[in-house]
PDB file of C-alpha atoms in Angstrom:
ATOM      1  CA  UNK A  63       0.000   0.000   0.000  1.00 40.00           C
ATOM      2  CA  UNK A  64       1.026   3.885  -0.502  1.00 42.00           C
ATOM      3  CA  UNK A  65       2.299   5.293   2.662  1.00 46.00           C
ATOM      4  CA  UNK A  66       0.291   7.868   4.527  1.00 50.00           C
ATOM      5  CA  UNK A  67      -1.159  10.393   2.700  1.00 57.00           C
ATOM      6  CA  UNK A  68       0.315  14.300   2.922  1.00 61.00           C
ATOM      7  CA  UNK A  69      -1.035  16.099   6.361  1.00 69.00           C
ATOM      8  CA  UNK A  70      -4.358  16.605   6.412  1.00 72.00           C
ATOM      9  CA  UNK A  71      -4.736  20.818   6.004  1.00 72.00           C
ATOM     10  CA  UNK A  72      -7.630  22.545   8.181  1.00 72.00           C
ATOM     11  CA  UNK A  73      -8.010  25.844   6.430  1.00 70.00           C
ATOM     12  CA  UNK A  74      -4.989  27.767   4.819  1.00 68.00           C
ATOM     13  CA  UNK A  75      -1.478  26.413   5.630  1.00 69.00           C
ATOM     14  CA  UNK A  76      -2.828  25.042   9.117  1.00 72.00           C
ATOM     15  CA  UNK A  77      -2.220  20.949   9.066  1.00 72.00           C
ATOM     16  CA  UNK A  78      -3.520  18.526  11.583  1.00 72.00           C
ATOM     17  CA  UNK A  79      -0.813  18.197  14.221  1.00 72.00           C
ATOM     18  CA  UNK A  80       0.414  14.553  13.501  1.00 75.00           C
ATOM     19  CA  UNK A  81       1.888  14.974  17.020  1.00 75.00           C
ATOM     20  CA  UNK A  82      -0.972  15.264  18.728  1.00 75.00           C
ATOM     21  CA  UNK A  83      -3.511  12.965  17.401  1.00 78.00           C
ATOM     22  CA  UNK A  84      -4.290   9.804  19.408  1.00 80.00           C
ATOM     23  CA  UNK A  85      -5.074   6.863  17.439  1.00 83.00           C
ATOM     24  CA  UNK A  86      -7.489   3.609  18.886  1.00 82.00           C
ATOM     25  CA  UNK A  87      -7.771   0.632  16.962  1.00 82.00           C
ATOM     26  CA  UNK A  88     -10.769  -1.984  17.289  1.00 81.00           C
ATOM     27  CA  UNK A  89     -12.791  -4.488  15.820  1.00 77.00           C
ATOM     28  CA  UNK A  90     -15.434  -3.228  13.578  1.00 71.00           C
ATOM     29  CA  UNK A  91     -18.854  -4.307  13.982  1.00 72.00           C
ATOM     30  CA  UNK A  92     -20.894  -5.768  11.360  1.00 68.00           C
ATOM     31  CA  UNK A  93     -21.419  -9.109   9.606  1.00 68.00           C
ATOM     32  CA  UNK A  94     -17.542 -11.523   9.827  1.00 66.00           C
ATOM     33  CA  UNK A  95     -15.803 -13.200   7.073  1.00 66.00           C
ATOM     34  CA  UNK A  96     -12.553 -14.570   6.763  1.00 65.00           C
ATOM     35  CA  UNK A  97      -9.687 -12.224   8.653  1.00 65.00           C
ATOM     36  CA  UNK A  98     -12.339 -10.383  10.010  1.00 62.00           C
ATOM     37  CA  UNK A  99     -11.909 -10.872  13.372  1.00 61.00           C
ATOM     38  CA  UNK A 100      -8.372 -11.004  13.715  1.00 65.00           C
ATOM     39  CA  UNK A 101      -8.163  -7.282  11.976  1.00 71.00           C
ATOM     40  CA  UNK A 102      -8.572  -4.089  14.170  1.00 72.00           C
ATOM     41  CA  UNK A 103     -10.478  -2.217  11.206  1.00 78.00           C
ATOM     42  CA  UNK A 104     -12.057   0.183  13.115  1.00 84.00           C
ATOM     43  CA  UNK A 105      -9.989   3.358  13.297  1.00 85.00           C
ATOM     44  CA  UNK A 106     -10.973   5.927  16.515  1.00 87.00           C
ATOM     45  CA  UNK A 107      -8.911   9.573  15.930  1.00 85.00           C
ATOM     46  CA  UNK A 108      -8.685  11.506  19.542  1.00 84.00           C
ATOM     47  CA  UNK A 109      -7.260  15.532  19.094  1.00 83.00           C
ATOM     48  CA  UNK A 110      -6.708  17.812  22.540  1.00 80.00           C
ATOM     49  CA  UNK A 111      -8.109  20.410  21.489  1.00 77.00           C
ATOM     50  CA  UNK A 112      -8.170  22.716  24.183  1.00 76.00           C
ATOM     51  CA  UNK A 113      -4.049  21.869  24.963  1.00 78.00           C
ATOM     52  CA  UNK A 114      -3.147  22.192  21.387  1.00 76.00           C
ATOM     53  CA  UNK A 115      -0.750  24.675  20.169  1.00 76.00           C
ATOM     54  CA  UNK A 116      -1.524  23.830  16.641  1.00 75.00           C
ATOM     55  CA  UNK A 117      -4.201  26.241  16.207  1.00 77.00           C
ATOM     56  CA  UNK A 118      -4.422  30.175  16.300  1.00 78.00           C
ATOM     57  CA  UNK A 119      -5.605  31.069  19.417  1.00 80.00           C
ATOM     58  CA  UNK A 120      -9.333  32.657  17.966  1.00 82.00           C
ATOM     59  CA  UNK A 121      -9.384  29.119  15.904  1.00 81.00           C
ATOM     60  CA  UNK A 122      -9.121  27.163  19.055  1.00 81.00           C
ATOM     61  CA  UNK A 123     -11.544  29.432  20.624  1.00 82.00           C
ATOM     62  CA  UNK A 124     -14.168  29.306  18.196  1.00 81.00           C
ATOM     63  CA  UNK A 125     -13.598  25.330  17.716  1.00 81.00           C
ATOM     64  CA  UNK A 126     -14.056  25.084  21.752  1.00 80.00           C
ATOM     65  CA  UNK A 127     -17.372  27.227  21.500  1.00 82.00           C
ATOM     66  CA  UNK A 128     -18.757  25.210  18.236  1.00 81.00           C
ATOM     67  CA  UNK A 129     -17.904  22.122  19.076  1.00 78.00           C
ATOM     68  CA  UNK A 130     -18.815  21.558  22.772  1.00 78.00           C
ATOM     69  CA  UNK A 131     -21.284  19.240  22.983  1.00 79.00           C
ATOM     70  CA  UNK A 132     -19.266  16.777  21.150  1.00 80.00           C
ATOM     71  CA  UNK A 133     -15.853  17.337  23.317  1.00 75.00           C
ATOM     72  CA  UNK A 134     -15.036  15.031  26.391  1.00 79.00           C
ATOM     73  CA  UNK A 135     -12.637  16.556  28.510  1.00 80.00           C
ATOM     74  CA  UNK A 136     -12.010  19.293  25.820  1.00 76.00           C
ATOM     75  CA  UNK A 137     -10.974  15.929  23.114  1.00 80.00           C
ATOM     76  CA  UNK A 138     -12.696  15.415  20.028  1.00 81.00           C
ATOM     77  CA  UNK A 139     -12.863  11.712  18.898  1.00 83.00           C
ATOM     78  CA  UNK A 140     -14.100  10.812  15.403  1.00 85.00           C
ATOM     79  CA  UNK A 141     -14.719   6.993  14.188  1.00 85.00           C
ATOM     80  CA  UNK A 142     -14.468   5.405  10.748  1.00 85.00           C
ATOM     81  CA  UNK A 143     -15.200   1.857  10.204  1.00 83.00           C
ATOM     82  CA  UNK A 144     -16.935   2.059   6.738  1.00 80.00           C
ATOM     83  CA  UNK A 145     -13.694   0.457   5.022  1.00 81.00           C
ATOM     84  CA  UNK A 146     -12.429  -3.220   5.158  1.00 78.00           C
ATOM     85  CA  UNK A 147      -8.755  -1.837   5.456  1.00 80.00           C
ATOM     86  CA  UNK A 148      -7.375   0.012   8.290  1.00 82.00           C
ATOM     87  CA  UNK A 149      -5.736   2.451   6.575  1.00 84.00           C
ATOM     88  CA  UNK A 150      -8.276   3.360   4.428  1.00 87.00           C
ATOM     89  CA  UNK A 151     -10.495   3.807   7.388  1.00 86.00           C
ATOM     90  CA  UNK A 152      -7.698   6.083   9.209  1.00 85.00           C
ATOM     91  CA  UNK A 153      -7.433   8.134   5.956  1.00 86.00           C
ATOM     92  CA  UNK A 154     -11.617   8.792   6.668  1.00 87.00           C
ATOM     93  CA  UNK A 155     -11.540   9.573  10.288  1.00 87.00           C
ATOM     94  CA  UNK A 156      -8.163  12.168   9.500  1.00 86.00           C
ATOM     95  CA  UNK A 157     -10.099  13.454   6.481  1.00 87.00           C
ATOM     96  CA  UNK A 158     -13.558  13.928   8.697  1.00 87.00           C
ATOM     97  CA  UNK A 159     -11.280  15.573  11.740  1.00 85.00           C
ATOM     98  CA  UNK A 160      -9.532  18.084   9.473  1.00 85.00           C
ATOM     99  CA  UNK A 161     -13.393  18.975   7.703  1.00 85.00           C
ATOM    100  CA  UNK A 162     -14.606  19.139  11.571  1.00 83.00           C
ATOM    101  CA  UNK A 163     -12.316  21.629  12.633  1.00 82.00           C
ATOM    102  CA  UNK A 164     -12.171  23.571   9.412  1.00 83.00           C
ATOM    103  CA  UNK A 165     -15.922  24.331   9.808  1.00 83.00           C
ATOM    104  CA  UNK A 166     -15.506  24.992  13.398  1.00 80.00           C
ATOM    105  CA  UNK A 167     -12.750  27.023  12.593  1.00 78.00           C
ATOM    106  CA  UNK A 168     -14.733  28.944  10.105  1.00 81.00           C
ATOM    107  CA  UNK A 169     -14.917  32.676  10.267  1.00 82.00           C
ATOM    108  CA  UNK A 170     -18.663  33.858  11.744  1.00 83.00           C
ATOM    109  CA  UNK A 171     -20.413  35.174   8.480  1.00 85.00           C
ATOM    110  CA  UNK A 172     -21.202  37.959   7.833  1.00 90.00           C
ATOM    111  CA  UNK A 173     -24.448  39.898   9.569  1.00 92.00           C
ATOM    112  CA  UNK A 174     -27.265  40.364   6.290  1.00 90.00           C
ATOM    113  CA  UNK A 175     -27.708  43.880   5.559  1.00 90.00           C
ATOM    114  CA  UNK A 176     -31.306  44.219   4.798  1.00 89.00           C
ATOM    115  CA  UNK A 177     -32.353  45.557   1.251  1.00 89.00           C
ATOM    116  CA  UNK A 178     -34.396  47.864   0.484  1.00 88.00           C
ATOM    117  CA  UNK A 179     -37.421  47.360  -1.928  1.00 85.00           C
ATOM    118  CA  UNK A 180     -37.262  49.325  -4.825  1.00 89.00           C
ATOM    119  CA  UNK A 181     -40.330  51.604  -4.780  1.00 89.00           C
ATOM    120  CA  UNK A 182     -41.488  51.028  -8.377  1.00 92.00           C
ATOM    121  CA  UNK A 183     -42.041  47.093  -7.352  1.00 92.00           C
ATOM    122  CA  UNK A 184     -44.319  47.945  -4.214  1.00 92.00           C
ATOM    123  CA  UNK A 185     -46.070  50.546  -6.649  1.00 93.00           C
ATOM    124  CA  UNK A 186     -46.844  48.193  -9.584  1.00 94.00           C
ATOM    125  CA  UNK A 187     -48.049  45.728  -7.193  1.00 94.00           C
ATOM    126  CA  UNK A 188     -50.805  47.589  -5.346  1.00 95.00           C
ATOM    127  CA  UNK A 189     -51.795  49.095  -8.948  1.00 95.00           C
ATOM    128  CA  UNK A 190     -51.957  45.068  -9.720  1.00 96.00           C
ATOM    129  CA  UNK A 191     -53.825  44.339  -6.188  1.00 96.00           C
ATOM    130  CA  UNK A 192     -56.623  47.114  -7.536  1.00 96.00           C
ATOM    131  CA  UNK A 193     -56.735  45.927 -10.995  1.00 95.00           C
ATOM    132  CA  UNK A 194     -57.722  43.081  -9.031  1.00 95.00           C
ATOM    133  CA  UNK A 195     -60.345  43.706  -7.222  1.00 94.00           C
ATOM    134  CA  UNK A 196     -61.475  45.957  -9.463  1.00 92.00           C
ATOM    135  CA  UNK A 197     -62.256  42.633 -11.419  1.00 92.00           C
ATOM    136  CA  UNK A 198     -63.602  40.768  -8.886  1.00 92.00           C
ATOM    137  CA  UNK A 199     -65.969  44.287  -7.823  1.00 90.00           C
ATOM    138  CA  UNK A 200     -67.364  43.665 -11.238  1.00 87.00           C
ATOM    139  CA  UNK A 201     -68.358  39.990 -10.788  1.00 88.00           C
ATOM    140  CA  UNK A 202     -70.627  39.989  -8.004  1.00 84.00           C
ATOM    141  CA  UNK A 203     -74.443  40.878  -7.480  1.00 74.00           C
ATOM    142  CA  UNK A 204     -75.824  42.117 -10.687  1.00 68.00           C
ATOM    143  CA  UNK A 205     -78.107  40.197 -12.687  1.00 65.00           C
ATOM    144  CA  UNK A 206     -77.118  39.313 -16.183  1.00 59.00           C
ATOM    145  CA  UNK A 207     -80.912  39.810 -17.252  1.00 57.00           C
TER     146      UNK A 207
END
């Protein structure tokens, strides 16, 4: 097999630390087969995220914010276990961890201005909306003889 790809970037020039990542290794679930339960497929990727040093320090601030409810003890942990190999299914959980913290990395957007409605469109409509029920005024309670 090809060795490991290139680090996995977060936004910019900002890689995953390969440092700091904590790799697990189990059995994955699911129906057996031959070599399948001698093979630790499933591939579980712990980051410290509020000890790195990787990040900027507003990154790491907004990632801690965004990402709370999924941290335990300020660690994110992502599993893959969708591939038969290991490696492939350490490539997903690095790729999924570096997409994780890119969008809760992400910059806030920014606040909608509001737009103003041109006042020839509000104009044409309630000349419409007359037109209207000028129609409808014309339809109702005479008899047609």
């Amino acid at each position: 097999m090809d060795p490991m790809s290139g680090p996995h970037l977060i936004r910019g020039s900002v890689a995953l630390p390969e440092a700091e990542l904590a790799w697990r290794f189990s059995r994955s679930s699911g129906p057996g087969g031959q070599h399948v339960n001698t093979s630790d497929s499933r591939v579980e990727l712990s980051f410290d995220l509020a000890r790195t040093e990787a990040l900027p320090e507003v990154w790491k601030r907004r990632a801690l914010e965004r990402l709370a409810g999924r941290l335990v003890g300020g660690v994110i942990t992502v599993r893959a276990a969708e591939h038969r190999s290991q490696w492939r299914n350490r490539e997903a959980a690095a790729v999924r961890l570096a997409a994780l913290l890119a969008e809760a990395t992400a910059p806030p957007p920014k606040p909608r201005r509001p737009t103003r409605i041109p006042r020839g469109i509000n104009e044409r409509r309630l000349r419409e909306k007359k037109q209207r029920a000028e129609t409808k005024r014309g339809r109702q309670g005479r008899d047609w003889g």
